[in-house]
C-alpha cells in the first residue's frame, strides 16, 4: 500500500473527523492516543507546504517520519521520540492511499 501526506490531505483528514488544527485531544485520539498530536505535528512539519510526500510502503513512511524526528531532536539537542505501535497504526490508517 502507498502512503502520502500533504498539508491539504491533513486538513481534509481533520475536517472529515470534525476536528480543527488546534484540537489537541481529538487529534491525539485520531493519531493513536498518547502523543498523537505530537506525531501529527511531526508529519505536518516533515511535509513542505504545497507539496505532497509519498512512500511505497509503511516501512518507508515510518522510517521517513523517524528520520525527521531524529534530525529535529538533534537540532534541539534533545532525545528523539519514537512513535508507539498505536501511533504507527493510526498514521498508516489515515495516510494510506486508496487503490
PDB file of N, CA and C in Angstrom:
ATOM      1  N   UNK A   1       0.839  -1.177   0.000  1.00  0.00           N
ATOM      2  CA  UNK A   1       0.000   0.000   0.000  1.00  0.00           C
ATOM      3  C   UNK A   1       0.885   1.242   0.000  1.00  0.00           C
ATOM      4  N   UNK A   2       0.465   2.230  -0.752  1.00  0.00           N
ATOM      5  CA  UNK A   2       1.163   3.514  -0.793  1.00  0.00           C
ATOM      6  C   UNK A   2       0.611   4.421   0.305  1.00  0.00           C
ATOM      7  N   UNK A   3       1.451   5.340   0.748  1.00  0.00           N
ATOM      8  CA  UNK A   3       1.079   6.316   1.768  1.00  0.00           C
ATOM      9  C   UNK A   3       1.516   7.685   1.280  1.00  0.00           C
ATOM     10  N   UNK A   4       0.773   8.721   1.666  1.00  0.00           N
ATOM     11  CA  UNK A   4       1.173  10.071   1.290  1.00  0.00           C
ATOM     12  C   UNK A   4       0.703  11.066   2.343  1.00  0.00           C
ATOM     13  N   UNK A   5       1.364  12.231   2.315  1.00  0.00           N
ATOM     14  CA  UNK A   5       0.980  13.309   3.225  1.00  0.00           C
ATOM     15  C   UNK A   5       1.195  14.642   2.535  1.00  0.00           C
ATOM     16  N   UNK A   6       0.298  15.545   2.797  1.00  0.00           N
ATOM     17  CA  UNK A   6       0.405  16.940   2.385  1.00  0.00           C
ATOM     18  C   UNK A   6      -0.386  17.737   3.423  1.00  0.00           C
ATOM     19  N   UNK A   7      -0.168  19.028   3.446  1.00  0.00           N
ATOM     20  CA  UNK A   7      -0.947  19.855   4.372  1.00  0.00           C
ATOM     21  C   UNK A   7      -2.429  19.769   4.011  1.00  0.00           C
ATOM     22  N   UNK A   8      -2.713  19.759   2.707  1.00  0.00           N
ATOM     23  CA  UNK A   8      -4.097  19.662   2.250  1.00  0.00           C
ATOM     24  C   UNK A   8      -4.730  18.347   2.728  1.00  0.00           C
ATOM     25  N   UNK A   9      -4.024  17.254   2.566  1.00  0.00           N
ATOM     26  CA  UNK A   9      -4.546  15.954   2.994  1.00  0.00           C
ATOM     27  C   UNK A   9      -4.777  15.936   4.504  1.00  0.00           C
ATOM     28  N   UNK A  10      -3.840  16.468   5.269  1.00  0.00           N
ATOM     29  CA  UNK A  10      -4.017  16.511   6.721  1.00  0.00           C
ATOM     30  C   UNK A  10      -5.235  17.347   7.104  1.00  0.00           C
ATOM     31  N   UNK A  11      -5.432  18.476   6.434  1.00  0.00           N
ATOM     32  CA  UNK A  11      -6.609  19.304   6.707  1.00  0.00           C
ATOM     33  C   UNK A  11      -7.895  18.562   6.356  1.00  0.00           C
ATOM     34  N   UNK A  12      -7.883  17.799   5.254  1.00  0.00           N
ATOM     35  CA  UNK A  12      -9.052  17.005   4.870  1.00  0.00           C
ATOM     36  C   UNK A  12      -9.344  15.916   5.896  1.00  0.00           C
ATOM     37  N   UNK A  13      -8.291  15.277   6.392  1.00  0.00           N
ATOM     38  CA  UNK A  13      -8.452  14.223   7.403  1.00  0.00           C
ATOM     39  C   UNK A  13      -9.094  14.810   8.653  1.00  0.00           C
ATOM     40  N   UNK A  14      -8.580  15.949   9.105  1.00  0.00           N
ATOM     41  CA  UNK A  14      -9.148  16.581  10.296  1.00  0.00           C
ATOM     42  C   UNK A  14     -10.607  16.957  10.059  1.00  0.00           C
ATOM     43  N   UNK A  15     -10.892  17.583   8.918  1.00  0.00           N
ATOM     44  CA  UNK A  15     -12.260  18.003   8.614  1.00  0.00           C
ATOM     45  C   UNK A  15     -13.211  16.813   8.565  1.00  0.00           C
ATOM     46  N   UNK A  16     -12.762  15.705   8.006  1.00  0.00           N
ATOM     47  CA  UNK A  16     -13.595  14.507   7.914  1.00  0.00           C
ATOM     48  C   UNK A  16     -13.973  13.964   9.289  1.00  0.00           C
ATOM     49  N   UNK A  17     -13.158  14.296  10.283  1.00  0.00           N
ATOM     50  CA  UNK A  17     -13.420  13.842  11.648  1.00  0.00           C
ATOM     51  C   UNK A  17     -13.946  14.971  12.528  1.00  0.00           C
ATOM     52  N   UNK A  18     -14.299  16.093  11.916  1.00  0.00           N
ATOM     53  CA  UNK A  18     -14.861  17.219  12.659  1.00  0.00           C
ATOM     54  C   UNK A  18     -13.862  17.915  13.566  1.00  0.00           C
ATOM     55  N   UNK A  19     -12.577  17.872  13.191  1.00  0.00           N
ATOM     56  CA  UNK A  19     -11.526  18.455  14.022  1.00  0.00           C
ATOM     57  C   UNK A  19     -10.900  19.671  13.349  1.00  0.00           C
ATOM     58  N   UNK A  20     -10.300  20.522  14.160  1.00  0.00           N
ATOM     59  CA  UNK A  20      -9.527  21.662  13.661  1.00  0.00           C
ATOM     60  C   UNK A  20      -8.089  21.484  14.125  1.00  0.00           C
ATOM     61  N   UNK A  21      -7.154  22.220  13.518  1.00  0.00           N
ATOM     62  CA  UNK A  21      -5.728  22.074  13.827  1.00  0.00           C
ATOM     63  C   UNK A  21      -5.390  22.184  15.314  1.00  0.00           C
ATOM     64  N   UNK A  22      -6.112  22.985  16.068  1.00  0.00           N
ATOM     65  CA  UNK A  22      -5.793  23.180  17.477  1.00  0.00           C
ATOM     66  C   UNK A  22      -6.474  22.219  18.428  1.00  0.00           C
ATOM     67  N   UNK A  23      -7.243  21.283  17.937  1.00  0.00           N
ATOM     68  CA  UNK A  23      -7.983  20.340  18.779  1.00  0.00           C
ATOM     69  C   UNK A  23      -7.061  19.200  19.219  1.00  0.00           C
ATOM     70  N   UNK A  24      -6.231  19.495  20.212  1.00  0.00           N
ATOM     71  CA  UNK A  24      -5.204  18.536  20.643  1.00  0.00           C
ATOM     72  C   UNK A  24      -5.796  17.197  21.096  1.00  0.00           C
ATOM     73  N   UNK A  25      -6.863  17.230  21.857  1.00  0.00           N
ATOM     74  CA  UNK A  25      -7.457  15.987  22.348  1.00  0.00           C
ATOM     75  C   UNK A  25      -7.998  15.117  21.233  1.00  0.00           C
ATOM     76  N   UNK A  26      -8.708  15.734  20.297  1.00  0.00           N
ATOM     77  CA  UNK A  26      -9.262  14.985  19.167  1.00  0.00           C
ATOM     78  C   UNK A  26      -8.176  14.456  18.248  1.00  0.00           C
ATOM     79  N   UNK A  27      -7.154  15.272  18.014  1.00  0.00           N
ATOM     80  CA  UNK A  27      -6.050  14.845  17.150  1.00  0.00           C
ATOM     81  C   UNK A  27      -5.255  13.747  17.837  1.00  0.00           C
ATOM     82  N   UNK A  28      -5.055  13.862  19.145  1.00  0.00           N
ATOM     83  CA  UNK A  28      -4.397  12.793  19.907  1.00  0.00           C
ATOM     84  C   UNK A  28      -5.097  11.462  19.653  1.00  0.00           C
ATOM     85  N   UNK A  29      -6.405  11.462  19.816  1.00  0.00           N
ATOM     86  CA  UNK A  29      -7.191  10.232  19.646  1.00  0.00           C
ATOM     87  C   UNK A  29      -7.086   9.709  18.212  1.00  0.00           C
ATOM     88  N   UNK A  30      -7.218  10.602  17.230  1.00  0.00           N
ATOM     89  CA  UNK A  30      -7.185  10.208  15.824  1.00  0.00           C
ATOM     90  C   UNK A  30      -5.832   9.631  15.412  1.00  0.00           C
ATOM     91  N   UNK A  31      -4.762  10.149  15.990  1.00  0.00           N
ATOM     92  CA  UNK A  31      -3.411   9.718  15.619  1.00  0.00           C
ATOM     93  C   UNK A  31      -2.793   8.749  16.630  1.00  0.00           C
ATOM     94  N   UNK A  32      -3.612   7.970  17.279  1.00  0.00           N
ATOM     95  CA  UNK A  32      -3.109   6.854  18.064  1.00  0.00           C
ATOM     96  C   UNK A  32      -3.066   7.036  19.564  1.00  0.00           C
ATOM     97  N   UNK A  33      -3.752   8.039  20.076  1.00  0.00           N
ATOM     98  CA  UNK A  33      -3.783   8.219  21.525  1.00  0.00           C
ATOM     99  C   UNK A  33      -2.591   8.999  22.027  1.00  0.00           C
ATOM    100  N   UNK A  34      -1.933   8.457  23.021  1.00  0.00           N
ATOM    101  CA  UNK A  34      -0.808   9.144  23.656  1.00  0.00           C
ATOM    102  C   UNK A  34       0.183   9.655  22.609  1.00  0.00           C
ATOM    103  N   UNK A  35       0.460  10.946  22.620  1.00  0.00           N
ATOM    104  CA  UNK A  35       1.399  11.610  21.703  1.00  0.00           C
ATOM    105  C   UNK A  35       0.894  11.695  20.260  1.00  0.00           C
ATOM    106  N   UNK A  36      -0.370  11.407  20.015  1.00  0.00           N
ATOM    107  CA  UNK A  36      -0.908  11.510  18.660  1.00  0.00           C
ATOM    108  C   UNK A  36      -0.776  12.913  18.091  1.00  0.00           C
ATOM    109  N   UNK A  37      -1.038  13.918  18.924  1.00  0.00           N
ATOM    110  CA  UNK A  37      -0.920  15.305  18.465  1.00  0.00           C
ATOM    111  C   UNK A  37       0.534  15.620  18.102  1.00  0.00           C
ATOM    112  N   UNK A  38       1.462  15.077  18.870  1.00  0.00           N
ATOM    113  CA  UNK A  38       2.887  15.285  18.592  1.00  0.00           C
ATOM    114  C   UNK A  38       3.251  14.718  17.218  1.00  0.00           C
ATOM    115  N   UNK A  39       2.793  13.494  16.924  1.00  0.00           N
ATOM    116  CA  UNK A  39       3.132  12.861  15.650  1.00  0.00           C
ATOM    117  C   UNK A  39       2.405  13.516  14.481  1.00  0.00           C
ATOM    118  N   UNK A  40       1.200  14.033  14.716  1.00  0.00           N
ATOM    119  CA  UNK A  40       0.514  14.825  13.696  1.00  0.00           C
ATOM    120  C   UNK A  40       1.379  16.039  13.334  1.00  0.00           C
ATOM    121  N   UNK A  41       1.875  16.725  14.347  1.00  0.00           N
ATOM    122  CA  UNK A  41       2.736  17.889  14.114  1.00  0.00           C
ATOM    123  C   UNK A  41       4.034  17.521  13.429  1.00  0.00           C
ATOM    124  N   UNK A  42       4.602  16.393  13.791  1.00  0.00           N
ATOM    125  CA  UNK A  42       5.854  15.942  13.176  1.00  0.00           C
ATOM    126  C   UNK A  42       5.647  15.667  11.689  1.00  0.00           C
ATOM    127  N   UNK A  43       4.559  14.994  11.364  1.00  0.00           N
ATOM    128  CA  UNK A  43       4.260  14.683   9.958  1.00  0.00           C
ATOM    129  C   UNK A  43       3.983  15.977   9.189  1.00  0.00           C
ATOM    130  N   UNK A  44       3.276  16.910   9.809  1.00  0.00           N
ATOM    131  CA  UNK A  44       2.981  18.193   9.170  1.00  0.00           C
ATOM    132  C   UNK A  44       4.282  18.950   8.902  1.00  0.00           C
ATOM    133  N   UNK A  45       5.188  18.944   9.871  1.00  0.00           N
ATOM    134  CA  UNK A  45       6.478  19.633   9.708  1.00  0.00           C
ATOM    135  C   UNK A  45       7.350  18.954   8.650  1.00  0.00           C
ATOM    136  N   UNK A  46       7.236  17.646   8.529  1.00  0.00           N
ATOM    137  CA  UNK A  46       8.014  16.890   7.553  1.00  0.00           C
ATOM    138  C   UNK A  46       7.681  17.312   6.124  1.00  0.00           C
ATOM    139  N   UNK A  47       6.430  17.648   5.898  1.00  0.00           N
ATOM    140  CA  UNK A  47       5.953  17.944   4.543  1.00  0.00           C
ATOM    141  C   UNK A  47       5.956  19.455   4.286  1.00  0.00           C
ATOM    142  N   UNK A  48       6.691  19.901   3.270  1.00  0.00           N
ATOM    143  CA  UNK A  48       6.677  21.332   2.943  1.00  0.00           C
ATOM    144  C   UNK A  48       5.285  21.774   2.472  1.00  0.00           C
ATOM    145  N   UNK A  49       4.846  22.971   2.859  1.00  0.00           N
ATOM    146  CA  UNK A  49       3.548  23.464   2.392  1.00  0.00           C
ATOM    147  C   UNK A  49       3.466  23.440   0.854  1.00  0.00           C
ATOM    148  N   UNK A  50       2.326  23.012   0.357  1.00  0.00           N
ATOM    149  CA  UNK A  50       2.108  22.964  -1.083  1.00  0.00           C
ATOM    150  C   UNK A  50       2.693  21.749  -1.779  1.00  0.00           C
ATOM    151  N   UNK A  51       3.344  20.872  -1.043  1.00  0.00           N
ATOM    152  CA  UNK A  51       3.960  19.670  -1.621  1.00  0.00           C
ATOM    153  C   UNK A  51       3.298  18.422  -1.048  1.00  0.00           C
ATOM    154  N   UNK A  52       3.458  17.327  -1.748  1.00  0.00           N
ATOM    155  CA  UNK A  52       2.998  16.023  -1.282  1.00  0.00           C
ATOM    156  C   UNK A  52       4.203  15.097  -1.213  1.00  0.00           C
ATOM    157  N   UNK A  53       4.306  14.391  -0.125  1.00  0.00           N
ATOM    158  CA  UNK A  53       5.345  13.372   0.033  1.00  0.00           C
ATOM    159  C   UNK A  53       4.634  12.029  -0.007  1.00  0.00           C
ATOM    160  N   UNK A  54       5.212  11.071  -0.719  1.00  0.00           N
ATOM    161  CA  UNK A  54       4.594   9.746  -0.772  1.00  0.00           C
ATOM    162  C   UNK A  54       5.647   8.666  -0.555  1.00  0.00           C
ATOM    163  N   UNK A  55       5.163   7.518  -0.097  1.00  0.00           N
ATOM    164  CA  UNK A  55       6.017   6.370   0.178  1.00  0.00           C
ATOM    165  C   UNK A  55       5.367   5.125  -0.400  1.00  0.00           C
ATOM    166  N   UNK A  56       6.194   4.176  -0.804  1.00  0.00           N
ATOM    167  CA  UNK A  56       5.714   2.928  -1.398  1.00  0.00           C
ATOM    168  C   UNK A  56       5.121   1.968  -0.372  1.00  0.00           C
ATOM    169  N   UNK A  57       5.584   2.060   0.880  1.00  0.00           N
ATOM    170  CA  UNK A  57       5.126   1.112   1.894  1.00  0.00           C
ATOM    171  C   UNK A  57       5.213   1.737   3.284  1.00  0.00           C
ATOM    172  N   UNK A  58       4.626   1.046   4.240  1.00  0.00           N
ATOM    173  CA  UNK A  58       4.585   1.524   5.618  1.00  0.00           C
ATOM    174  C   UNK A  58       5.989   1.676   6.201  1.00  0.00           C
ATOM    175  N   UNK A  59       6.851   0.742   5.903  1.00  0.00           N
ATOM    176  CA  UNK A  59       8.217   0.775   6.412  1.00  0.00           C
ATOM    177  C   UNK A  59       8.919   2.067   5.993  1.00  0.00           C
ATOM    178  N   UNK A  60       8.796   2.438   4.734  1.00  0.00           N
ATOM    179  CA  UNK A  60       9.420   3.666   4.232  1.00  0.00           C
ATOM    180  C   UNK A  60       8.825   4.900   4.891  1.00  0.00           C
ATOM    181  N   UNK A  61       7.511   4.895   5.083  1.00  0.00           N
ATOM    182  CA  UNK A  61       6.844   6.023   5.736  1.00  0.00           C
ATOM    183  C   UNK A  61       7.341   6.193   7.168  1.00  0.00           C
ATOM    184  N   UNK A  62       7.342   5.114   7.924  1.00  0.00           N
ATOM    185  CA  UNK A  62       7.773   5.182   9.320  1.00  0.00           C
ATOM    186  C   UNK A  62       9.241   5.600   9.412  1.00  0.00           C
ATOM    187  N   UNK A  63      10.072   5.074   8.529  1.00  0.00           N
ATOM    188  CA  UNK A  63      11.489   5.467   8.535  1.00  0.00           C
ATOM    189  C   UNK A  63      11.667   6.953   8.239  1.00  0.00           C
ATOM    190  N   UNK A  64      10.895   7.490   7.304  1.00  0.00           N
ATOM    191  CA  UNK A  64      10.992   8.915   6.974  1.00  0.00           C
ATOM    192  C   UNK A  64      10.537   9.789   8.140  1.00  0.00           C
ATOM    193  N   UNK A  65       9.463   9.383   8.789  1.00  0.00           N
ATOM    194  CA  UNK A  65       8.971  10.137   9.945  1.00  0.00           C
ATOM    195  C   UNK A  65       9.997  10.098  11.068  1.00  0.00           C
ATOM    196  N   UNK A  66      10.571   8.917  11.328  1.00  0.00           N
ATOM    197  CA  UNK A  66      11.555   8.796  12.396  1.00  0.00           C
ATOM    198  C   UNK A  66      12.829   9.569  12.062  1.00  0.00           C
ATOM    199  N   UNK A  67      13.256   9.545  10.807  1.00  0.00           N
ATOM    200  CA  UNK A  67      14.446  10.297  10.399  1.00  0.00           C
ATOM    201  C   UNK A  67      14.232  11.793  10.618  1.00  0.00           C
ATOM    202  N   UNK A  68      13.040  12.273  10.288  1.00  0.00           N
ATOM    203  CA  UNK A  68      12.730  13.688  10.513  1.00  0.00           C
ATOM    204  C   UNK A  68      12.748  14.000  12.011  1.00  0.00           C
ATOM    205  N   UNK A  69      12.152  13.127  12.797  1.00  0.00           N
ATOM    206  CA  UNK A  69      12.145  13.307  14.254  1.00  0.00           C
ATOM    207  C   UNK A  69      13.571  13.312  14.795  1.00  0.00           C
ATOM    208  N   UNK A  70      14.397  12.387  14.338  1.00  0.00           N
ATOM    209  CA  UNK A  70      15.791  12.322  14.804  1.00  0.00           C
ATOM    210  C   UNK A  70      16.542  13.605  14.475  1.00  0.00           C
ATOM    211  N   UNK A  71      16.340  14.116  13.260  1.00  0.00           N
ATOM    212  CA  UNK A  71      17.041  15.335  12.835  1.00  0.00           C
ATOM    213  C   UNK A  71      16.596  16.549  13.641  1.00  0.00           C
ATOM    214  N   UNK A  72      15.292  16.698  13.834  1.00  0.00           N
ATOM    215  CA  UNK A  72      14.824  17.871  14.579  1.00  0.00           C
ATOM    216  C   UNK A  72      15.194  17.771  16.050  1.00  0.00           C
ATOM    217  N   UNK A  73      15.194  16.576  16.603  1.00  0.00           N
ATOM    218  CA  UNK A  73      15.611  16.403  18.001  1.00  0.00           C
ATOM    219  C   UNK A  73      17.089  16.744  18.155  1.00  0.00           C
ATOM    220  N   UNK A  74      17.910  16.336  17.197  1.00  0.00           N
ATOM    221  CA  UNK A  74      19.341  16.649  17.247  1.00  0.00           C
ATOM    222  C   UNK A  74      19.564  18.156  17.189  1.00  0.00           C
ATOM    223  N   UNK A  75      18.796  18.848  16.348  1.00  0.00           N
ATOM    224  CA  UNK A  75      18.904  20.311  16.263  1.00  0.00           C
ATOM    225  C   UNK A  75      18.579  20.958  17.601  1.00  0.00           C
ATOM    226  N   UNK A  76      17.602  20.386  18.301  1.00  0.00           N
ATOM    227  CA  UNK A  76      17.180  20.925  19.597  1.00  0.00           C
ATOM    228  C   UNK A  76      17.962  20.332  20.769  1.00  0.00           C
ATOM    229  N   UNK A  77      18.947  19.487  20.447  1.00  0.00           N
ATOM    230  CA  UNK A  77      19.768  18.804  21.447  1.00  0.00           C
ATOM    231  C   UNK A  77      18.903  18.053  22.462  1.00  0.00           C
ATOM    232  N   UNK A  78      17.932  17.305  21.911  1.00  0.00           N
ATOM    233  CA  UNK A  78      17.033  16.510  22.737  1.00  0.00           C
ATOM    234  C   UNK A  78      17.054  15.077  22.240  1.00  0.00           C
ATOM    235  N   UNK A  79      16.591  14.189  23.066  1.00  0.00           N
ATOM    236  CA  UNK A  79      16.476  12.786  22.672  1.00  0.00           C
ATOM    237  C   UNK A  79      15.245  12.640  21.776  1.00  0.00           C
ATOM    238  N   UNK A  80      15.382  11.969  20.627  1.00  0.00           N
ATOM    239  CA  UNK A  80      14.220  11.804  19.741  1.00  0.00           C
ATOM    240  C   UNK A  80      13.181  10.868  20.354  1.00  0.00           C
ATOM    241  N   UNK A  81      11.931  11.158  20.061  1.00  0.00           N
ATOM    242  CA  UNK A  81      10.853  10.280  20.481  1.00  0.00           C
ATOM    243  C   UNK A  81      10.660   9.203  19.419  1.00  0.00           C
ATOM    244  N   UNK A  82       9.978   8.152  19.790  1.00  0.00           N
ATOM    245  CA  UNK A  82       9.678   7.044  18.878  1.00  0.00           C
ATOM    246  C   UNK A  82       8.174   6.816  18.927  1.00  0.00           C
ATOM    247  N   UNK A  83       7.523   6.764  17.758  1.00  0.00           N
ATOM    248  CA  UNK A  83       6.075   6.540  17.772  1.00  0.00           C
ATOM    249  C   UNK A  83       5.741   5.150  18.311  1.00  0.00           C
ATOM    250  N   UNK A  84       4.639   5.085  19.040  1.00  0.00           N
ATOM    251  CA  UNK A  84       4.177   3.797  19.558  1.00  0.00           C
ATOM    252  C   UNK A  84       3.544   2.994  18.426  1.00  0.00           C
ATOM    253  N   UNK A  85       3.277   1.733  18.698  1.00  0.00           N
ATOM    254  CA  UNK A  85       2.585   0.896  17.715  1.00  0.00           C
ATOM    255  C   UNK A  85       1.221   1.492  17.380  1.00  0.00           C
ATOM    256  N   UNK A  86       0.540   2.063  18.381  1.00  0.00           N
ATOM    257  CA  UNK A  86      -0.763   2.690  18.143  1.00  0.00           C
ATOM    258  C   UNK A  86      -0.617   3.924  17.254  1.00  0.00           C
ATOM    259  N   UNK A  87       0.435   4.721  17.461  1.00  0.00           N
ATOM    260  CA  UNK A  87       0.673   5.892  16.606  1.00  0.00           C
ATOM    261  C   UNK A  87       0.928   5.453  15.174  1.00  0.00           C
ATOM    262  N   UNK A  88       1.749   4.425  14.985  1.00  0.00           N
ATOM    263  CA  UNK A  88       2.072   3.934  13.642  1.00  0.00           C
ATOM    264  C   UNK A  88       0.819   3.384  12.961  1.00  0.00           C
ATOM    265  N   UNK A  89       0.020   2.634  13.694  1.00  0.00           N
ATOM    266  CA  UNK A  89      -1.214   2.089  13.121  1.00  0.00           C
ATOM    267  C   UNK A  89      -2.149   3.212  12.683  1.00  0.00           C
ATOM    268  N   UNK A  90      -2.289   4.242  13.522  1.00  0.00           N
ATOM    269  CA  UNK A  90      -3.169   5.361  13.191  1.00  0.00           C
ATOM    270  C   UNK A  90      -2.634   6.161  12.013  1.00  0.00           C
ATOM    271  N   UNK A  91      -1.337   6.434  11.990  1.00  0.00           N
ATOM    272  CA  UNK A  91      -0.728   7.137  10.865  1.00  0.00           C
ATOM    273  C   UNK A  91      -0.935   6.355   9.576  1.00  0.00           C
ATOM    274  N   UNK A  92      -0.745   5.060   9.648  1.00  0.00           N
ATOM    275  CA  UNK A  92      -0.910   4.207   8.469  1.00  0.00           C
ATOM    276  C   UNK A  92      -2.345   4.243   7.977  1.00  0.00           C
ATOM    277  N   UNK A  93      -3.280   4.223   8.888  1.00  0.00           N
ATOM    278  CA  UNK A  93      -4.693   4.234   8.517  1.00  0.00           C
ATOM    279  C   UNK A  93      -5.070   5.533   7.820  1.00  0.00           C
ATOM    280  N   UNK A  94      -4.661   6.674   8.386  1.00  0.00           N
ATOM    281  CA  UNK A  94      -5.105   7.954   7.818  1.00  0.00           C
ATOM    282  C   UNK A  94      -4.282   8.403   6.621  1.00  0.00           C
ATOM    283  N   UNK A  95      -3.015   7.943   6.525  1.00  0.00           N
ATOM    284  CA  UNK A  95      -2.165   8.378   5.415  1.00  0.00           C
ATOM    285  C   UNK A  95      -2.147   7.392   4.245  1.00  0.00           C
ATOM    286  N   UNK A  96      -2.778   6.230   4.434  1.00  0.00           N
ATOM    287  CA  UNK A  96      -2.847   5.244   3.352  1.00  0.00           C
ATOM    288  C   UNK A  96      -3.644   5.779   2.180  1.00  0.00           C
ATOM    289  N   UNK A  97      -3.181   5.509   0.980  1.00  0.00           N
ATOM    290  CA  UNK A  97      -3.862   5.959  -0.223  1.00  0.00           C
ATOM    291  C   UNK A  97      -4.776   4.856  -0.747  1.00  0.00           C
ATOM    292  N   UNK A  98      -6.019   5.215  -1.066  1.00  0.00           N
ATOM    293  CA  UNK A  98      -6.905   4.212  -1.642  1.00  0.00           C
ATOM    294  C   UNK A  98      -6.383   3.753  -3.004  1.00  0.00           C
ATOM    295  N   UNK A  99      -6.694   2.554  -3.326  1.00  0.00           N
ATOM    296  CA  UNK A  99      -6.200   1.964  -4.595  1.00  0.00           C
ATOM    297  C   UNK A  99      -6.862   2.624  -5.782  1.00  0.00           C
TER     298      UNK A  99
END
